[in-house]
CSV table of C-alpha atoms in Angstrom, one decimal:
chain,number,residue,atom,x,y,z
A,22,MET,CA,31.9,-6.9,5.3
A,23,THR,CA,28.1,-7.7,5.3
A,24,ALA,CA,26.6,-10.2,2.9
A,25,LEU,CA,25.5,-9.0,-0.5
A,26,LEU,CA,21.9,-10.1,-1.4
A,27,PRO,CA,21.6,-11.5,-4.9
A,28,ASN,CA,19.1,-10.4,-7.4
A,29,PHE,CA,16.9,-13.0,-9.2
A,30,VAL,CA,16.6,-12.2,-13.0
A,31,SER,CA,16.6,-14.2,-16.2
A,32,GLY,CA,15.9,-17.3,-14.2
A,33,ARG,CA,19.0,-17.2,-12.0
A,34,TRP,CA,20.5,-15.5,-9.0
A,35,GLN,CA,22.9,-12.7,-9.9
A,36,ALA,CA,25.0,-10.4,-7.8
A,37,GLY,CA,25.5,-6.8,-8.7
A,38,THR,CA,29.0,-5.8,-9.7
A,39,GLY,CA,29.2,-2.7,-7.5
A,40,ALA,CA,30.1,-2.1,-3.8
A,41,GLY,CA,26.4,-2.1,-2.9
A,42,ILE,CA,24.3,-0.1,-0.4
A,43,THR,CA,24.4,-1.2,3.2
A,44,LEU,CA,21.1,-1.7,5.0
A,45,LEU,CA,21.1,-0.7,8.6
A,46,ASP,CA,19.2,-1.6,11.8
A,47,PRO,CA,17.3,1.7,12.4
A,48,VAL,CA,17.5,1.3,16.2
A,49,LEU,CA,21.0,0.0,16.7
A,50,GLY,CA,22.6,1.5,13.6
A,51,THR,CA,24.4,-1.7,12.9
A,52,ALA,CA,25.0,-3.0,9.3
A,53,LEU,CA,22.8,-5.9,8.2
A,54,VAL,CA,23.2,-6.8,4.5
A,55,ARG,CA,24.1,-5.1,1.2
A,56,VAL,CA,22.1,-4.7,-2.0
A,57,ASP,CA,23.3,-3.9,-5.5
A,58,ALA,CA,21.9,-4.1,-9.0
A,59,THR,CA,24.9,-2.7,-10.9
A,60,GLY,CA,25.7,-4.6,-14.1
A,61,LEU,CA,22.4,-6.4,-14.5
A,62,ASP,CA,21.2,-6.9,-18.1
A,63,LEU,CA,17.7,-5.6,-17.5
A,64,PRO,CA,16.4,-5.7,-21.1
A,65,ALA,CA,17.4,-9.4,-21.2
A,66,ALA,CA,15.8,-10.0,-17.8
A,67,PHE,CA,12.6,-8.4,-18.9
A,68,ASP,CA,12.5,-10.3,-22.1
A,69,PHE,CA,13.0,-13.6,-20.2
A,70,ALA,CA,10.1,-12.7,-17.9
A,71,ARG,CA,7.8,-12.0,-20.8
A,72,ARG,CA,8.8,-15.0,-22.9
A,73,GLN,CA,9.2,-17.5,-20.2
A,74,GLY,CA,7.3,-16.3,-17.1
A,75,SER,CA,4.2,-14.8,-18.6
A,76,ALA,CA,3.9,-17.4,-21.3
A,77,ALA,CA,4.1,-20.2,-18.8
A,78,LEU,CA,1.5,-18.6,-16.5
A,79,GLN,CA,-0.9,-17.9,-19.3
A,80,ALA,CA,-0.7,-21.6,-20.4
A,81,LEU,CA,-2.4,-22.3,-17.0
A,82,THR,CA,-6.0,-21.7,-16.1
A,83,TYR,CA,-7.1,-19.3,-13.4
A,84,ARG,CA,-7.8,-22.3,-11.1
A,85,GLU,CA,-4.2,-23.6,-11.7
A,86,ARG,CA,-2.7,-20.1,-11.1
A,87,ALA,CA,-4.8,-19.8,-7.9
A,88,ALA,CA,-3.4,-23.1,-6.7
A,89,LEU,CA,0.1,-21.6,-7.1
A,90,LEU,CA,-0.9,-18.6,-5.0
A,91,ALA,CA,-2.2,-20.9,-2.3
A,92,LYS,CA,1.1,-22.7,-2.2
A,93,VAL,CA,3.1,-19.5,-2.0
A,94,GLY,CA,0.9,-18.4,0.9
A,95,GLN,CA,1.5,-21.7,2.7
A,96,LEU,CA,5.2,-21.4,2.2
A,97,LEU,CA,5.4,-17.8,3.6
A,98,GLN,CA,3.4,-18.9,6.6
A,99,ALA,CA,5.9,-21.7,7.2
A,100,HIS,CA,8.8,-19.2,7.2
A,101,ARG,CA,6.9,-16.5,9.2
A,102,ASP,CA,9.2,-16.4,12.2
A,103,ALA,CA,12.2,-15.7,10.0
A,104,TYR,CA,10.4,-12.8,8.4
A,105,ASP,CA,9.4,-11.4,11.7
A,106,ALA,CA,13.1,-11.3,12.8
A,107,ILE,CA,14.1,-9.6,9.6
A,108,ALA,CA,11.4,-7.0,10.0
A,109,THR,CA,12.5,-6.2,13.6
A,110,ALA,CA,16.1,-5.8,12.5
A,111,ASN,CA,15.6,-4.0,9.1
A,112,SER,CA,12.3,-2.0,9.7
A,113,GLY,CA,12.6,-1.5,13.5
A,114,THR,CA,9.0,-2.5,14.0
A,115,VAL,CA,7.4,-4.2,17.1
A,116,LYS,CA,5.8,-7.6,16.5
A,117,ASN,CA,2.3,-6.3,16.2
A,118,ASP,CA,3.4,-3.9,13.4
A,119,SER,CA,5.4,-6.6,11.6
A,120,ALA,CA,2.2,-8.7,11.7
A,121,VAL,CA,0.3,-6.0,9.8
A,122,ASP,CA,2.8,-6.3,7.0
A,123,ILE,CA,3.6,-10.1,7.0
A,124,ASP,CA,0.2,-11.5,7.9
A,125,GLY,CA,-1.5,-9.0,5.6
A,126,ALA,CA,0.6,-10.3,2.7
A,127,ILE,CA,-0.3,-14.0,3.5
A,128,PHE,CA,-4.0,-13.1,4.0
A,129,THR,CA,-4.1,-11.3,0.6
A,130,LEU,CA,-2.5,-14.3,-1.2
A,131,GLY,CA,-5.1,-16.6,0.4
A,132,GLN,CA,-8.0,-14.4,-0.7
A,133,TYR,CA,-6.9,-14.2,-4.3
A,134,ALA,CA,-6.2,-18.0,-4.3
A,135,ARG,CA,-9.9,-18.5,-3.3
A,136,TRP,CA,-11.2,-16.0,-5.8
A,137,GLY,CA,-9.1,-17.5,-8.5
A,138,GLU,CA,-10.3,-21.0,-7.7
A,139,ALA,CA,-13.9,-19.8,-8.3
A,140,LEU,CA,-12.9,-18.5,-11.8
A,141,GLY,CA,-12.4,-22.1,-12.9
A,142,ASP,CA,-10.6,-23.5,-15.9
A,143,ALA,CA,-10.9,-20.5,-18.2
A,144,ARG,CA,-7.9,-18.6,-19.5
A,145,ALA,CA,-9.8,-15.5,-20.4
A,146,LEU,CA,-12.8,-13.7,-18.8
A,147,ARG,CA,-16.2,-12.8,-20.2
A,148,ASP,CA,-17.0,-9.1,-19.7
A,149,GLY,CA,-20.8,-8.8,-19.8
A,150,GLU,CA,-23.2,-10.5,-22.2
A,151,PRO,CA,-23.1,-10.5,-26.0
A,152,VAL,CA,-24.7,-7.4,-27.6
A,153,ARG,CA,-26.4,-7.3,-31.0
A,154,LEU,CA,-24.6,-5.1,-33.6
A,155,ALA,CA,-26.9,-5.5,-36.5
A,156,LYS,CA,-29.2,-8.5,-36.7
A,157,GLU,CA,-29.0,-11.3,-34.2
A,158,ALA,CA,-26.6,-13.1,-36.5
A,159,PHE,CA,-23.8,-10.6,-35.7
A,160,GLN,CA,-22.9,-9.8,-32.2
A,161,ALA,CA,-20.1,-8.4,-30.0
A,162,GLN,CA,-18.8,-10.1,-26.9
A,163,HIS,CA,-16.4,-8.1,-24.7
A,164,VAL,CA,-13.6,-10.2,-23.2
A,165,GLN,CA,-10.7,-9.7,-20.9
A,166,VAL,CA,-7.5,-11.5,-21.8
A,167,PRO,CA,-4.1,-11.4,-19.9
A,168,ARG,CA,-1.6,-8.9,-21.3
A,169,PRO,CA,1.4,-10.6,-22.8
A,170,GLY,CA,4.0,-8.3,-21.1
A,171,LEU,CA,5.3,-8.2,-17.5
A,172,ALA,CA,4.3,-6.3,-14.3
A,173,LEU,CA,7.0,-4.1,-12.8
A,174,PHE,CA,6.4,-3.1,-9.2
A,175,ILE,CA,8.4,-0.2,-7.7
A,176,ASN,CA,7.5,-0.4,-4.0
A,177,ALA,CA,7.8,1.8,-0.9
A,178,PHE,CA,9.8,1.1,2.2
A,179,ASN,CA,7.0,0.8,4.7
A,180,PHE,CA,5.5,-2.5,3.6
A,181,PRO,CA,8.2,-4.8,2.2
A,182,ALA,CA,6.0,-7.9,2.5
A,183,TRP,CA,2.5,-6.8,1.8
A,184,GLY,CA,3.7,-4.2,-0.7
A,185,LEU,CA,4.9,-7.1,-2.9
A,186,TRP,CA,2.1,-9.6,-2.5
A,187,GLU,CA,-0.9,-7.3,-2.6
A,188,LYS,CA,0.3,-6.5,-6.2
A,189,ALA,CA,1.7,-9.8,-7.1
A,190,ALA,CA,-1.3,-11.9,-6.1
A,191,PRO,CA,-3.7,-10.4,-8.8
A,192,ALA,CA,-0.8,-10.1,-11.3
A,193,LEU,CA,0.1,-13.8,-11.1
A,194,LEU,CA,-3.5,-14.8,-11.0
A,195,SER,CA,-4.0,-12.8,-14.2
A,196,GLY,CA,-1.0,-14.5,-15.9
A,197,MET,CA,1.6,-11.7,-15.9
A,198,ALA,CA,5.1,-12.3,-14.7
A,199,VAL,CA,6.3,-10.0,-11.9
A,200,VAL,CA,9.5,-8.0,-11.5
A,201,VAL,CA,9.7,-6.3,-8.1
A,202,LYS,CA,12.0,-3.5,-7.2
A,203,PRO,CA,11.6,-3.0,-3.4
A,204,ALA,CA,12.6,0.2,-1.7
A,205,THR,CA,16.3,-0.1,-0.9
A,206,ALA,CA,16.1,0.7,2.8
A,207,THR,CA,13.9,-2.4,3.7
A,208,ALA,CA,14.7,-4.7,0.7
A,209,TRP,CA,15.9,-7.5,2.9
A,210,LEU,CA,12.4,-8.9,3.7
A,211,THR,CA,11.2,-8.7,0.2
A,212,GLN,CA,14.3,-10.4,-1.1
A,213,ARG,CA,14.1,-13.2,1.4
A,214,MET,CA,10.4,-13.9,0.5
A,215,VAL,CA,11.3,-14.1,-3.2
A,216,GLN,CA,14.3,-16.3,-2.4
A,217,ASP,CA,12.1,-18.7,-0.4
A,218,VAL,CA,9.5,-18.9,-3.2
A,219,VAL,CA,12.2,-19.4,-5.9
A,220,ASP,CA,14.1,-22.0,-4.0
A,221,ALA,CA,10.9,-24.0,-3.4
A,222,GLY,CA,10.3,-24.0,-7.2
A,223,LEU,CA,6.6,-23.0,-6.7
A,224,LEU,CA,6.3,-20.7,-9.8
A,225,PRO,CA,7.3,-21.2,-13.5
A,226,ALA,CA,10.7,-19.9,-14.5
A,227,GLY,CA,10.6,-16.1,-15.1
A,228,ALA,CA,7.3,-15.7,-13.2
A,229,LEU,CA,8.9,-13.8,-10.3
A,230,SER,CA,12.0,-11.7,-10.4
A,231,ILE,CA,13.6,-9.2,-8.0
A,232,VAL,CA,16.0,-6.3,-8.5
A,233,CYS,CA,17.5,-4.9,-5.3
A,234,GLY,CA,19.4,-1.6,-5.2
A,235,SER,CA,19.3,1.2,-7.8
A,236,SER,CA,16.3,1.5,-10.1
A,237,ALA,CA,18.4,2.9,-12.9
A,238,GLY,CA,17.3,1.4,-16.3
A,239,LEU,CA,14.1,-0.3,-15.0
A,240,LEU,CA,11.7,2.0,-16.9
A,241,ASP,CA,13.9,2.0,-20.0
A,242,ALA,CA,13.3,-1.7,-20.4
A,243,LEU,CA,9.5,-1.4,-20.5
A,244,GLU,CA,7.6,-2.3,-23.7
A,245,PRO,CA,4.0,-1.7,-24.9
A,246,PHE,CA,2.2,-4.6,-23.2
A,247,ASP,CA,3.9,-4.2,-19.8
A,248,VAL,CA,2.4,-2.5,-16.8
A,249,VAL,CA,4.1,-0.6,-14.0
A,250,SER,CA,2.8,-0.1,-10.5
A,251,PHE,CA,4.4,2.4,-8.2
A,252,THR,CA,4.0,3.3,-4.5
A,253,GLY,CA,5.8,6.2,-3.1
A,254,SER,CA,6.2,10.0,-3.3
A,255,ALA,CA,4.3,12.3,-5.6
A,256,ASP,CA,7.6,13.7,-6.9
A,257,THR,CA,8.9,10.2,-8.0
A,258,ALA,CA,5.4,9.4,-9.4
A,259,ALA,CA,5.7,12.5,-11.7
A,260,VAL,CA,9.1,11.3,-12.9
A,261,ILE,CA,7.7,7.9,-13.7
A,262,ARG,CA,4.6,9.3,-15.5
A,263,SER,CA,6.8,11.5,-17.7
A,264,HIS,CA,9.4,8.8,-18.6
A,265,PRO,CA,9.8,8.4,-22.4
A,266,ALA,CA,9.2,4.7,-22.3
A,267,LEU,CA,5.8,5.2,-20.8
A,268,ALA,CA,4.9,8.0,-23.2
A,269,ARG,CA,6.2,6.3,-26.2
A,270,HIS,CA,4.7,2.8,-25.6
A,271,ALA,CA,1.6,3.9,-23.7
A,272,VAL,CA,2.7,1.6,-20.8
A,273,ARG,CA,-0.1,1.2,-18.4
A,274,ALA,CA,0.8,2.8,-15.0
A,275,ASN,CA,-0.8,2.6,-11.5
A,276,ILE,CA,0.3,5.2,-9.0
A,277,GLU,CA,-0.3,5.3,-5.3
A,278,ALA,CA,1.3,8.5,-3.8
A,279,ASP,CA,1.1,11.0,-1.0
A,280,SER,CA,-2.2,11.2,1.0
A,281,LEU,CA,-3.4,13.6,3.7
A,282,ASN,CA,-6.1,11.3,5.1
A,283,SER,CA,-8.7,12.6,7.5
A,284,ALA,CA,-10.7,11.4,10.5
A,285,LEU,CA,-13.9,13.4,10.9
A,286,ALA,CA,-16.0,13.4,14.1
A,287,LEU,CA,-19.6,14.5,13.2
A,288,PRO,CA,-21.4,16.9,15.5
A,289,ASP,CA,-23.1,14.1,17.5
A,290,ALA,CA,-19.7,12.5,18.4
A,291,THR,CA,-19.4,14.6,21.6
A,292,PRO,CA,-17.2,13.8,24.6
A,293,GLY,CA,-18.6,10.9,26.6
A,294,THR,CA,-20.3,9.3,23.6
A,295,PRO,CA,-19.1,5.9,22.2
A,296,ALA,CA,-18.5,7.6,18.8
A,297,PHE,CA,-16.1,10.1,20.4
A,298,GLU,CA,-14.1,7.4,22.1
A,299,LEU,CA,-13.9,5.4,18.9
A,300,LEU,CA,-12.4,8.5,17.1
A,301,VAL,CA,-9.8,9.0,19.9
A,302,ARG,CA,-8.9,5.3,19.9
A,303,GLU,CA,-8.5,5.1,16.1
A,304,VAL,CA,-6.5,8.3,15.9
A,305,VAL,CA,-4.0,7.0,18.4
A,306,ARG,CA,-3.7,3.7,16.7
A,307,GLU,CA,-3.2,5.2,13.3
A,308,MET,CA,-0.5,7.6,14.6
A,309,THR,CA,1.5,4.8,16.2
A,310,VAL,CA,1.1,1.6,14.1
A,311,LYS,CA,4.3,1.2,12.1
A,312,SER,CA,5.4,4.6,13.7
A,313,GLY,CA,2.9,6.3,11.5
A,314,GLN,CA,4.6,5.1,8.3
A,315,LYS,CA,1.5,4.1,6.5
A,316,CYS,CA,0.2,5.8,3.4
A,317,THR,CA,-3.3,5.4,4.8
A,318,ALA,CA,-2.5,6.8,8.3
A,319,ILE,CA,-4.6,9.6,9.8
A,320,ARG,CA,-2.9,12.9,9.2
A,321,ARG,CA,-5.7,15.4,9.9
A,322,ILE,CA,-8.4,15.1,12.7
A,323,LEU,CA,-11.5,17.2,12.1
A,324,VAL,CA,-13.7,17.9,15.1
A,325,PRO,CA,-16.4,20.5,15.9
A,326,GLU,CA,-15.1,23.8,17.4
A,327,ALA,CA,-16.8,23.0,20.7
A,328,VAL,CA,-15.1,19.6,20.9
A,329,TYR,CA,-11.6,20.8,20.0
A,330,GLY,CA,-10.3,21.1,23.6
A,331,ALA,CA,-11.7,17.8,24.8
A,332,ALA,CA,-10.4,16.0,21.7
A,333,ALA,CA,-6.9,17.5,22.2
A,334,GLU,CA,-6.8,16.4,25.8
A,335,ALA,CA,-8.2,12.9,25.2
A,336,ILE,CA,-5.8,12.1,22.3
A,337,ALA,CA,-2.8,13.6,24.1
A,338,ALA,CA,-3.5,11.5,27.2
A,339,LYS,CA,-3.5,8.3,25.3
A,340,LEU,CA,-0.4,9.3,23.3
A,341,ALA,CA,1.5,10.0,26.6
A,342,LYS,CA,1.2,6.3,27.4
A,343,VAL,CA,2.9,5.2,24.2
A,344,SER,CA,6.4,3.9,24.9
A,345,THR,CA,8.9,4.3,22.1
A,346,GLY,CA,12.2,2.6,21.5
A,347,ASN,CA,13.8,-0.7,20.8
A,348,PRO,CA,11.2,-3.1,19.4
A,349,ARG,CA,13.1,-6.0,21.0
A,350,ASN,CA,12.1,-4.7,24.4
A,351,ALA,CA,8.8,-6.2,25.5
A,352,GLY,CA,7.8,-2.9,27.1
A,353,VAL,CA,8.0,-0.9,23.9
A,354,ARG,CA,4.8,-0.2,22.0
A,355,MET,CA,6.2,1.8,19.1
A,356,GLY,CA,9.5,1.1,17.3
A,357,ALA,CA,11.6,3.2,14.9
A,358,LEU,CA,11.2,5.0,11.7
A,359,VAL,CA,12.9,3.2,8.8
A,360,SER,CA,16.2,5.2,8.9
A,361,ARG,CA,17.9,8.3,10.3
A,362,ALA,CA,17.2,10.0,7.0
A,363,GLN,CA,13.5,9.5,7.6
A,364,PHE,CA,14.0,10.6,11.1
A,365,ASP,CA,15.5,13.9,9.9
A,366,THR,CA,12.6,14.3,7.3
A,367,VAL,CA,10.0,13.8,10.0
A,368,GLN,CA,11.7,16.4,12.3
A,369,GLN,CA,11.7,18.9,9.4
A,370,GLY,CA,8.1,18.2,8.7
A,371,VAL,CA,7.0,18.8,12.3
A,372,ALA,CA,8.9,22.1,12.3
A,373,GLN,CA,7.1,23.1,9.1
A,374,LEU,CA,3.7,22.2,10.5
A,375,ALA,CA,4.5,24.0,13.7
A,376,ARG,CA,4.7,27.3,11.9
A,377,THR,CA,1.0,27.3,11.4
A,378,ALA,CA,-0.2,24.9,14.2
A,379,GLU,CA,0.7,24.6,17.8
A,380,ILE,CA,2.1,21.5,19.3
A,381,LEU,CA,-0.5,19.9,21.7
A,382,HIS,CA,1.5,16.9,22.7
A,383,ASP,CA,5.2,16.3,22.1
A,384,GLY,CA,6.3,12.8,22.9
A,385,ARG,CA,9.8,13.7,21.8
A,386,ALA,CA,10.4,15.0,25.3
A,387,GLN,CA,10.1,11.5,26.7
A,388,PRO,CA,13.2,9.3,26.9
A,389,LEU,CA,13.4,6.4,24.5
A,390,VAL,CA,13.3,2.8,25.9
A,391,ASP,CA,16.4,0.8,25.5
A,392,ALA,CA,17.7,3.0,22.6
A,393,ASP,CA,20.3,5.6,22.1
A,394,PRO,CA,18.7,8.8,20.8
A,395,ALA,CA,21.9,9.8,19.0
A,396,VAL,CA,21.7,6.6,16.9
A,397,ALA,CA,18.1,5.3,16.8
A,398,ALA,CA,15.6,6.5,14.2
A,399,CYS,CA,12.9,6.7,16.9
A,400,VAL,CA,10.4,9.6,17.1
A,401,ALA,CA,7.7,9.5,19.7
A,402,PRO,CA,4.2,10.8,18.7
A,403,VAL,CA,3.5,14.5,18.0
A,404,LEU,CA,0.0,15.9,18.0
A,405,LEU,CA,-0.4,19.4,16.6
A,406,GLY,CA,-3.6,21.5,16.4
A,407,THR,CA,-5.2,24.7,15.2
A,408,ARG,CA,-8.6,26.3,15.5
A,409,ASP,CA,-7.9,28.2,12.3
A,410,ALA,CA,-8.1,25.2,9.9
A,411,ASP,CA,-8.7,27.5,6.9
A,412,GLY,CA,-5.6,29.6,7.4
A,413,ALA,CA,-3.2,26.7,8.2
A,414,GLN,CA,-2.4,25.9,4.6
A,415,ALA,CA,0.6,23.7,5.4
A,416,VAL,CA,-1.6,21.2,7.3
A,417,HIS,CA,-3.4,20.5,4.0
A,418,ASP,CA,-0.2,20.4,1.9
A,419,VAL,CA,2.5,18.7,4.0
A,420,GLU,CA,2.4,15.0,4.8
A,421,VAL,CA,4.7,14.1,7.6
A,422,PHE,CA,5.3,10.4,7.1
A,423,GLY,CA,5.7,9.4,10.8
A,424,PRO,CA,3.7,9.4,14.1
A,425,VAL,CA,2.4,13.0,13.5
A,426,ALA,CA,-1.2,14.3,13.1
A,427,THR,CA,-2.9,17.7,13.3
A,428,LEU,CA,-6.2,18.4,15.1
A,429,LEU,CA,-8.5,20.9,13.2
A,430,ALA,CA,-11.6,22.6,14.4
A,431,TYR,CA,-14.6,23.0,12.0
A,432,ARG,CA,-17.7,25.2,12.1
A,433,ASP,CA,-20.3,22.9,10.6
A,434,VAL,CA,-20.6,19.7,8.5
A,435,PRO,CA,-20.2,21.5,5.1
A,436,HIS,CA,-17.0,23.2,6.5
A,437,ALA,CA,-15.7,19.8,7.7
A,438,LEU,CA,-16.3,18.1,4.4
A,439,ALA,CA,-14.6,21.0,2.6
A,440,LEU,CA,-11.6,20.7,4.8
A,441,ALA,CA,-11.3,17.0,4.1
A,442,ARG,CA,-11.3,17.8,0.4
A,443,ARG,CA,-8.4,20.2,0.9
A,444,GLY,CA,-6.2,17.2,0.8
A,445,GLN,CA,-6.7,17.3,-3.0
A,446,GLY,CA,-7.5,13.6,-3.2
A,447,SER,CA,-6.8,11.1,-0.5
A,448,LEU,CA,-6.7,7.3,0.0
A,449,VAL,CA,-9.1,7.2,2.9
A,450,ALA,CA,-11.3,9.3,5.2
A,451,SER,CA,-13.1,8.0,8.2
A,452,LEU,CA,-16.3,9.3,9.7
A,453,TYR,CA,-17.4,8.9,13.4
A,454,GLY,CA,-20.9,9.4,14.6
A,455,ASP,CA,-24.3,7.7,15.2
A,456,ASP,CA,-26.6,9.4,12.8
A,457,ALA,CA,-26.9,7.0,9.9
A,458,ALA,CA,-28.6,9.5,7.6
A,459,LEU,CA,-25.9,12.2,8.1
A,460,LEU,CA,-23.1,9.6,7.9
A,461,GLY,CA,-24.5,8.3,4.6
A,462,ARG,CA,-24.8,11.8,3.0
A,463,SER,CA,-21.3,12.7,4.2
A,464,ALA,CA,-19.8,9.4,2.9
A,465,LEU,CA,-21.2,10.1,-0.6
A,466,ASP,CA,-19.9,13.7,-0.4
A,467,LEU,CA,-16.4,12.5,0.3
A,468,ALA,CA,-16.4,9.5,-2.1
A,469,ALA,CA,-15.5,11.7,-5.1
A,470,SER,CA,-12.2,12.8,-3.5
A,471,HIS,CA,-11.3,9.6,-1.6
A,472,GLY,CA,-10.6,6.1,-2.7
A,473,ARG,CA,-12.2,4.7,0.5
A,474,VAL,CA,-14.6,6.1,3.1
A,475,HIS,CA,-14.5,4.2,6.4
A,476,VAL,CA,-17.6,4.8,8.6
A,477,VAL,CA,-17.3,3.9,12.2
A,478,THR,CA,-20.4,3.8,14.4
A,479,PRO,CA,-20.9,2.2,17.9
A,480,GLU,CA,-22.6,-0.8,16.4
A,481,VAL,CA,-19.4,-1.7,14.4
A,482,ALA,CA,-17.0,-0.8,17.2
A,483,GLN,CA,-15.8,-4.4,17.6
A,484,VAL,CA,-15.8,-5.5,14.0
A,485,HIS,CA,-14.7,-2.6,11.8
A,486,THR,CA,-11.4,-3.3,10.0
A,487,GLY,CA,-9.7,0.0,10.8
A,488,HIS,CA,-9.2,3.3,9.2
A,489,GLY,CA,-5.8,2.5,7.8
A,490,ASN,CA,-6.1,-1.3,7.2
A,491,VAL,CA,-6.2,-2.1,3.5
A,492,MET,CA,-8.4,-5.1,2.9
A,493,PRO,CA,-8.1,-7.1,-0.4
A,494,GLN,CA,-11.9,-7.0,-0.7
A,495,SER,CA,-12.0,-3.2,-0.9
A,496,LEU,CA,-10.5,-0.7,-3.3
A,497,HIS,CA,-7.1,0.8,-2.4
A,498,GLY,CA,-6.1,4.0,-4.2
A,499,GLY,CA,-7.4,7.5,-4.5
A,500,PRO,CA,-7.8,10.4,-7.0
A,501,GLY,CA,-5.7,13.5,-7.4
A,502,ARG,CA,-2.8,13.9,-4.9
A,503,ALA,CA,-3.2,10.2,-3.9
A,504,GLY,CA,-2.0,9.2,-7.4
A,505,GLY,CA,-5.2,8.4,-9.3
A,506,GLY,CA,-4.5,4.6,-8.9
A,507,ALA,CA,-6.7,1.7,-8.0
A,508,GLU,CA,-5.5,-1.6,-6.5
A,509,LEU,CA,-7.3,-4.6,-4.9
A,510,GLY,CA,-11.1,-4.4,-4.6
A,511,GLY,CA,-11.5,-8.1,-5.1
A,512,LEU,CA,-11.4,-9.3,-8.7
A,513,ARG,CA,-11.4,-5.7,-9.9
A,514,ALA,CA,-7.7,-5.8,-9.4
A,515,LEU,CA,-7.4,-8.2,-12.4
A,516,ASP,CA,-8.6,-5.4,-14.7
A,517,PHE,CA,-5.1,-3.7,-14.6
A,518,TYR,CA,-3.4,-6.9,-15.8
A,519,HIS,CA,-5.9,-7.7,-18.5
A,520,GLN,CA,-6.7,-6.2,-21.9
A,521,ARG,CA,-10.4,-5.6,-22.7
A,522,SER,CA,-11.3,-6.4,-26.3
A,523,ALA,CA,-14.5,-6.8,-28.3
A,524,VAL,CA,-14.9,-10.0,-30.4
A,525,GLN,CA,-17.4,-9.3,-33.1
A,526,ALA,CA,-18.8,-12.5,-34.8
A,527,SER,CA,-21.7,-14.8,-35.2
A,528,PRO,CA,-23.2,-16.5,-32.1
A,529,PRO,CA,-21.6,-19.9,-32.9
A,530,VAL,CA,-18.2,-18.3,-33.1
A,531,LEU,CA,-18.8,-16.4,-29.8
A,532,ALA,CA,-19.9,-19.6,-28.2
A,533,ALA,CA,-16.6,-21.2,-29.3
A,534,LEU,CA,-14.6,-18.7,-27.3
A,535,GLY,CA,-15.3,-21.1,-24.3
A,536,LEU,CA,-15.9,-18.3,-21.8
């Protein structure tokens, strides 16, 4: 029988008392490890995290917490090869895709370590300048202080490394203990990273805990000063939002859910122009990185009606060169989906989209490289398309979480922007063209319905960070369907883990706050 990964709660490693769930290699179908959280005393674990972990972190200054983040990042870098091997086995990703997850996690930790160092030796943050309430002798100073609870992270399967540390970095810097519940299918990498950090003794007792397996009881244990951050489906997000503990205690929640992101070629991005080539290149990259299993991946491609045929041909030609199969084979460019269950879900999604759009390129007809199609969770890229973007409602409703995108024709720029907004709130839209004025107006138009607008012009061809790459300096999140959440964005991320309060007093008392 495969090894059972222990959970780390209440300051010690604890095995679940059940049989556990077996994690599988999504390419070979072989058993890897088991996870189980049955029998854990979650209320006691959460209480320990608050009393021990958060209290110990908040006794430190921002500079001291930042130093801890730097040490964690250095440790993860030292173990990077082991993480890469786990990602290949458990997530089925090629090395470049594993790097997006692992190196992205380490980079984010480093960024917050540097930002935290700059905050200095304070233990609370000044929020603006004092304001006079009556006479100058009585003023109000807004402050931000760390919340005394814990931060619970319920993460998705696609980023087992970055998904933890992009949340944990600002939480730990803010002084809140972290409890992470990774998605079961890819929990091995998250658990190994936590184990390495715990075994190295880098963080105070209770500052970092992990629960692998079922999430039963996690939300029940939340209290008023806790926060919960969730990444996953809109259906699960709705369950979390309606949970009695959140409603009763007004627990602060951050949700990042489904997103039908768009790439939009403006009218001047015609075939043969650099802007058109940049669109094609980015679409193919976003469809294939991590087998399209990114919440920020391009799902809808908007092009002028006159460009539709050329765009379909150019994108399909590049997709035809993508080799899919076993990531251990050096000739493979795209690995597997996370599981056979996800494989079935993607196939069903393609069939649903195909009722309102035609299939322009179907990589599923190509043989897999070094993988058994009856076992491996590998799906080659599929490009669909329709000239009737208004009538193809499913394209604006159904997100296929895999290497799948749909090409849509638009009449004019207002029509294109309206189609992008049909996603009902998205994480990101990208614009391609070379008309700065039009790009600027379009970006502002889309900003209200998108958490991020990524503008790609020929002058930034070699330096832009990518439609789907989430950088810690920029906001990650989006309104409406995308969940209404907000993460990262530099030090803005600390807002979620702090309580804003107004201290009303005389100037000498406000000065004594030491901010």
